[in-house]
Short mmCIF file of C-alpha atoms in Angstrom, two decimals:
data_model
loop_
_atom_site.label_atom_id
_atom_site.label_comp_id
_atom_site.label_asym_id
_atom_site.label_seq_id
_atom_site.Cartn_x
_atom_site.Cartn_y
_atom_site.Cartn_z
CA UNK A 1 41.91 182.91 91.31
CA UNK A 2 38.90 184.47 89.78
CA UNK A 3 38.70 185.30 85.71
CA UNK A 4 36.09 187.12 84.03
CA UNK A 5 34.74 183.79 82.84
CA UNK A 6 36.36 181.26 84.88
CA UNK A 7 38.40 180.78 88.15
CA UNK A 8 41.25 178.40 88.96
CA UNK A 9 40.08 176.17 91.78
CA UNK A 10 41.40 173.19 93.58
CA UNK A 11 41.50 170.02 92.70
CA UNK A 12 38.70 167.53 94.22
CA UNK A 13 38.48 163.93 93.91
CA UNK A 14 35.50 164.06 91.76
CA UNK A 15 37.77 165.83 89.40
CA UNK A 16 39.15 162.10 88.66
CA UNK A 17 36.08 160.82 87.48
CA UNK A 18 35.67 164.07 85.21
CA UNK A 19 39.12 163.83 83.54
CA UNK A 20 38.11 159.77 83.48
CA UNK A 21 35.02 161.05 81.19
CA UNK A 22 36.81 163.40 79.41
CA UNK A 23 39.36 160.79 78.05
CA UNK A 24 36.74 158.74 76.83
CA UNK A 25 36.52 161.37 73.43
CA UNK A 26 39.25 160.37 71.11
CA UNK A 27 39.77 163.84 69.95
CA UNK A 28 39.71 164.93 73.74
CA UNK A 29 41.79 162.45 74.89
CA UNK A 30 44.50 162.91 71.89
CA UNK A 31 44.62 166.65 72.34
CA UNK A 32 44.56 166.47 76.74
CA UNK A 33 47.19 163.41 76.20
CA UNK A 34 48.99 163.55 73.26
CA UNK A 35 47.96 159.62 72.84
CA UNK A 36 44.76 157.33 72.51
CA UNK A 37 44.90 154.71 75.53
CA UNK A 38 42.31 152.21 77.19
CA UNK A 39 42.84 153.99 80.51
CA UNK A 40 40.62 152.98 83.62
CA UNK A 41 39.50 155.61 86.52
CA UNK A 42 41.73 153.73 89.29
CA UNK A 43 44.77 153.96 86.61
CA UNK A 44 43.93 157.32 86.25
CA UNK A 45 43.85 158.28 89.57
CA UNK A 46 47.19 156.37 90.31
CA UNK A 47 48.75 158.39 87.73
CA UNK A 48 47.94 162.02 89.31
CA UNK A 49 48.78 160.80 92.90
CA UNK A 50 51.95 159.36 92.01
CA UNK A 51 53.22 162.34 89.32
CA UNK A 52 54.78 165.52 90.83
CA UNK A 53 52.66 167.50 88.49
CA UNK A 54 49.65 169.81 90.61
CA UNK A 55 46.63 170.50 89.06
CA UNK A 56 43.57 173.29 89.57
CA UNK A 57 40.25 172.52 88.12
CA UNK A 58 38.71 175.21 85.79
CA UNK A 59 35.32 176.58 87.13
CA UNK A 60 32.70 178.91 85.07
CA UNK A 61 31.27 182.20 86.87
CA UNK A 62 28.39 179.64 86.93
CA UNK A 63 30.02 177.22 88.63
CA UNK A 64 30.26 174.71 86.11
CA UNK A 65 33.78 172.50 86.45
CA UNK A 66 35.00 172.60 82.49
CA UNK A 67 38.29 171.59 82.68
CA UNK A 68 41.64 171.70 84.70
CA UNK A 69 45.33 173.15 83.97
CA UNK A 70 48.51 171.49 85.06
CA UNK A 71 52.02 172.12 85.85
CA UNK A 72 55.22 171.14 86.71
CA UNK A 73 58.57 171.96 87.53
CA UNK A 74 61.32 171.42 84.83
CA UNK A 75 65.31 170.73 85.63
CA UNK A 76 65.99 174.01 87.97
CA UNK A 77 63.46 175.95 90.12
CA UNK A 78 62.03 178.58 88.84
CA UNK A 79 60.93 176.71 85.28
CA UNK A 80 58.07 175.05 84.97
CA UNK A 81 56.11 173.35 82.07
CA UNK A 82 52.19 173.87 81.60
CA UNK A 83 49.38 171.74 80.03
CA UNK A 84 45.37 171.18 80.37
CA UNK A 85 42.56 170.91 78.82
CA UNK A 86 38.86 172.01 78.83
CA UNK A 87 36.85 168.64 78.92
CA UNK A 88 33.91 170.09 76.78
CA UNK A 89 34.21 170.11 73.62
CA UNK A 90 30.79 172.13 72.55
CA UNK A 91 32.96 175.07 75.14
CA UNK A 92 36.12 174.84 72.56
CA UNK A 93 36.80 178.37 71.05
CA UNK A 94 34.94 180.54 73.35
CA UNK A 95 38.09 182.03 75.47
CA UNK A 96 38.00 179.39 78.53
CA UNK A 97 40.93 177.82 77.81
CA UNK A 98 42.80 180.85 76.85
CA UNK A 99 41.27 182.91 80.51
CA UNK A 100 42.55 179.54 82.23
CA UNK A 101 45.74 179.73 81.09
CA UNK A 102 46.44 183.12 81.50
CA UNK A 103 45.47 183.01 85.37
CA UNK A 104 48.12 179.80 85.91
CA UNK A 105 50.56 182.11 84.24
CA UNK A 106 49.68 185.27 86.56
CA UNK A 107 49.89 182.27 89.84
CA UNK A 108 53.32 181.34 88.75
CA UNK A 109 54.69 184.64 87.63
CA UNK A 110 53.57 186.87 90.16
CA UNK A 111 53.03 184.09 93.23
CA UNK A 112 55.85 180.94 92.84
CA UNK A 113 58.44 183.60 91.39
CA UNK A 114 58.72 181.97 88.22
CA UNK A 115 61.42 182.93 85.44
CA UNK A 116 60.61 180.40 82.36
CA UNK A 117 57.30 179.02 81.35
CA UNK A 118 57.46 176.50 78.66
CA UNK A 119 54.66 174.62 76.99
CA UNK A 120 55.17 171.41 74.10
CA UNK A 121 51.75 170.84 71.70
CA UNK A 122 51.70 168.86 68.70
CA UNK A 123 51.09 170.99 65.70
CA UNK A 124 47.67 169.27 65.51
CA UNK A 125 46.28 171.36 68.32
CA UNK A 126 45.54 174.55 66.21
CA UNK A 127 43.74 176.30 68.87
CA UNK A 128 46.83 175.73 71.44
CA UNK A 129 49.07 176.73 68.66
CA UNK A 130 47.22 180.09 67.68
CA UNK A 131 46.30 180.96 71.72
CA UNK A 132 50.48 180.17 71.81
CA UNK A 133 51.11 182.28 68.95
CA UNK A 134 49.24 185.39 70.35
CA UNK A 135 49.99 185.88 73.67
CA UNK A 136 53.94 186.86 74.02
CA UNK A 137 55.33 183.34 73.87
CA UNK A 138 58.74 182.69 71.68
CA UNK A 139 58.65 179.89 69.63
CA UNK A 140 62.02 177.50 70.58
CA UNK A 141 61.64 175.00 67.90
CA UNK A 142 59.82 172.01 66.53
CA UNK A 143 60.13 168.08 68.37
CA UNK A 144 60.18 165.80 65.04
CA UNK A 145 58.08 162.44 65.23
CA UNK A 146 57.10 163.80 69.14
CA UNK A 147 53.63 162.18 69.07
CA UNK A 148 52.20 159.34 67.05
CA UNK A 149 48.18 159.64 66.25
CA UNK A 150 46.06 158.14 63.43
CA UNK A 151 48.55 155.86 62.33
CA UNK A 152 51.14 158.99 62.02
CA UNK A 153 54.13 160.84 63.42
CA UNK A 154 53.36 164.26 64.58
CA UNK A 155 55.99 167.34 65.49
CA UNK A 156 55.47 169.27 68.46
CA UNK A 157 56.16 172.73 68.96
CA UNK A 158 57.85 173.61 72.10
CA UNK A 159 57.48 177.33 73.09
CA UNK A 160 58.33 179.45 76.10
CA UNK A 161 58.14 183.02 77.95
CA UNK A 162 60.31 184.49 80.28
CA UNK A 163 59.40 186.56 82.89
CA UNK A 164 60.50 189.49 82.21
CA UNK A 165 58.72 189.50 78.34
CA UNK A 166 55.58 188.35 80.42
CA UNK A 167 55.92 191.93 82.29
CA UNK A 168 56.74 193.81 79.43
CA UNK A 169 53.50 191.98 77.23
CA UNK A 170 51.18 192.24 79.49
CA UNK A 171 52.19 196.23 80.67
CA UNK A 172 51.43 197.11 77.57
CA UNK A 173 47.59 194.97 77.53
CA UNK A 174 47.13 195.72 81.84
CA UNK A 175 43.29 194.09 81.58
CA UNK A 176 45.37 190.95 81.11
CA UNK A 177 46.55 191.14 84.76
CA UNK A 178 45.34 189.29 87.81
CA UNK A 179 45.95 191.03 90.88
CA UNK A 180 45.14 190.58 94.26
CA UNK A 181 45.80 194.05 95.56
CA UNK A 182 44.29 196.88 93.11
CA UNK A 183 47.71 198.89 92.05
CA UNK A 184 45.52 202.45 92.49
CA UNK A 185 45.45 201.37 95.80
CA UNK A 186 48.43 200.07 96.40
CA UNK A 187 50.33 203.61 94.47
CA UNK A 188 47.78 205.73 97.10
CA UNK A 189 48.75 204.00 99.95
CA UNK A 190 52.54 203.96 99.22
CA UNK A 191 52.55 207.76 98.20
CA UNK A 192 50.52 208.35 101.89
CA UNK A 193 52.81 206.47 103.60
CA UNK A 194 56.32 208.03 102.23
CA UNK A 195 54.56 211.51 102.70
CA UNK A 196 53.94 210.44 106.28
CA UNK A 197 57.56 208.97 106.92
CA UNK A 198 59.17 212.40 105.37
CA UNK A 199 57.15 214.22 107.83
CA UNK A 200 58.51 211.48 110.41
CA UNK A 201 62.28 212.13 109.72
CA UNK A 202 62.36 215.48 109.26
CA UNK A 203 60.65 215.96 113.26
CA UNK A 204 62.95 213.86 114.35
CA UNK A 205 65.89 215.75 112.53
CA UNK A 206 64.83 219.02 113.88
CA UNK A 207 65.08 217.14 117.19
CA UNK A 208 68.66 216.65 115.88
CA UNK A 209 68.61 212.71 116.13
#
């Protein structure tokens, strides 16, 4: 899936060793994680083979690997739980992440049918928490104590959208959208074709069939 600044890509094996070098940043690894561990590339690799959670790497338009989104499916079908990271620090704040995110939504939306996205962040992460904030998700409510960091408990916000206030967001901001067909197209072709099919049925009713 291709971005104006990134595309969602699959996932590689040397995408291990990346995530493996992304970890080693404490602030990284905290906000990717929600934990600081002594984690080793085999571990690491053991972890994402075993886990039911899929995972896309996050390319640049210069072909630069910068990070990777996740997701999962949570209790029924249909609801799924999303996370990631970009690996880069120095790239923070410059609409990757956000981009990134918005094309996983789009692939589960308008591809996997899905009806409820949710996402959990510890209130730490300000730049999840304000990309959160903006972009039609509902706040559900706050996870006391969910993460412990510097010697700390931290809450965690856990937020969602739906589906249908996806739709009704992003009709209203339509450069948002990833599609694969363009909808001028699409509304050309359709109006063609029921102009053709009228003219079909009404030969065939003046054939009296």
């Amino acid at each position: 899936m291709q971005g104006l600044m990134v595309s969602l890509v699959p996932f590689e094996d040397d995408d291990f060793e990346l995530i493996y070098k992304w970890r080693q940043s404490n602030l990284t690894s905290a906000l990717m994680s929600g934990s600081l561990d002594f984690v080793s590339l085999e571990e690491i690799k053991d972890q994402i083979k075993q886990d039911s959670t899929k995972y896309v790497g996050v390319k640049t338009s210069s072909g630069k690997k910068i990070g990777f989104i996740s997701w999962h499916q949570v209790k029924i079908q249909g609801n799924y739980q999303l996370g990631g990271t970009i690996g880069d620090s120095d790239l923070w704040d410059k609409g990757y992440g956000v981009e990134a995110t918005k094309l996983i939504m789009d692939y589960l939306f308008h591809f996997k049918n899905a009806h409820r996205l949710q996402f959990i962040t510890g209130l730490y992460n300000k730049r999840t928490i304000k990309m959160l904030m903006k972009h039609a998700t509902q706040i559900e409510g706050v996870l006391r104590d969910y993460y412990f960091l510097d010697g700390q408990y931290h809450d965690a916000a856990i937020c969602s959208v739906l589906r249908d206030e996806y739709y009704e967001y992003y009709r209203e901001n339509p450069e948002f959208y990833y599609n694969i067909f363009e909808p001028n197209e699409l509304e050309e072709t359709r109006l063609e074709f029921k102009k053709y099919y009228d003219m079909q049925r009404s030969n065939l009713s003046n054939l009296g069939v």
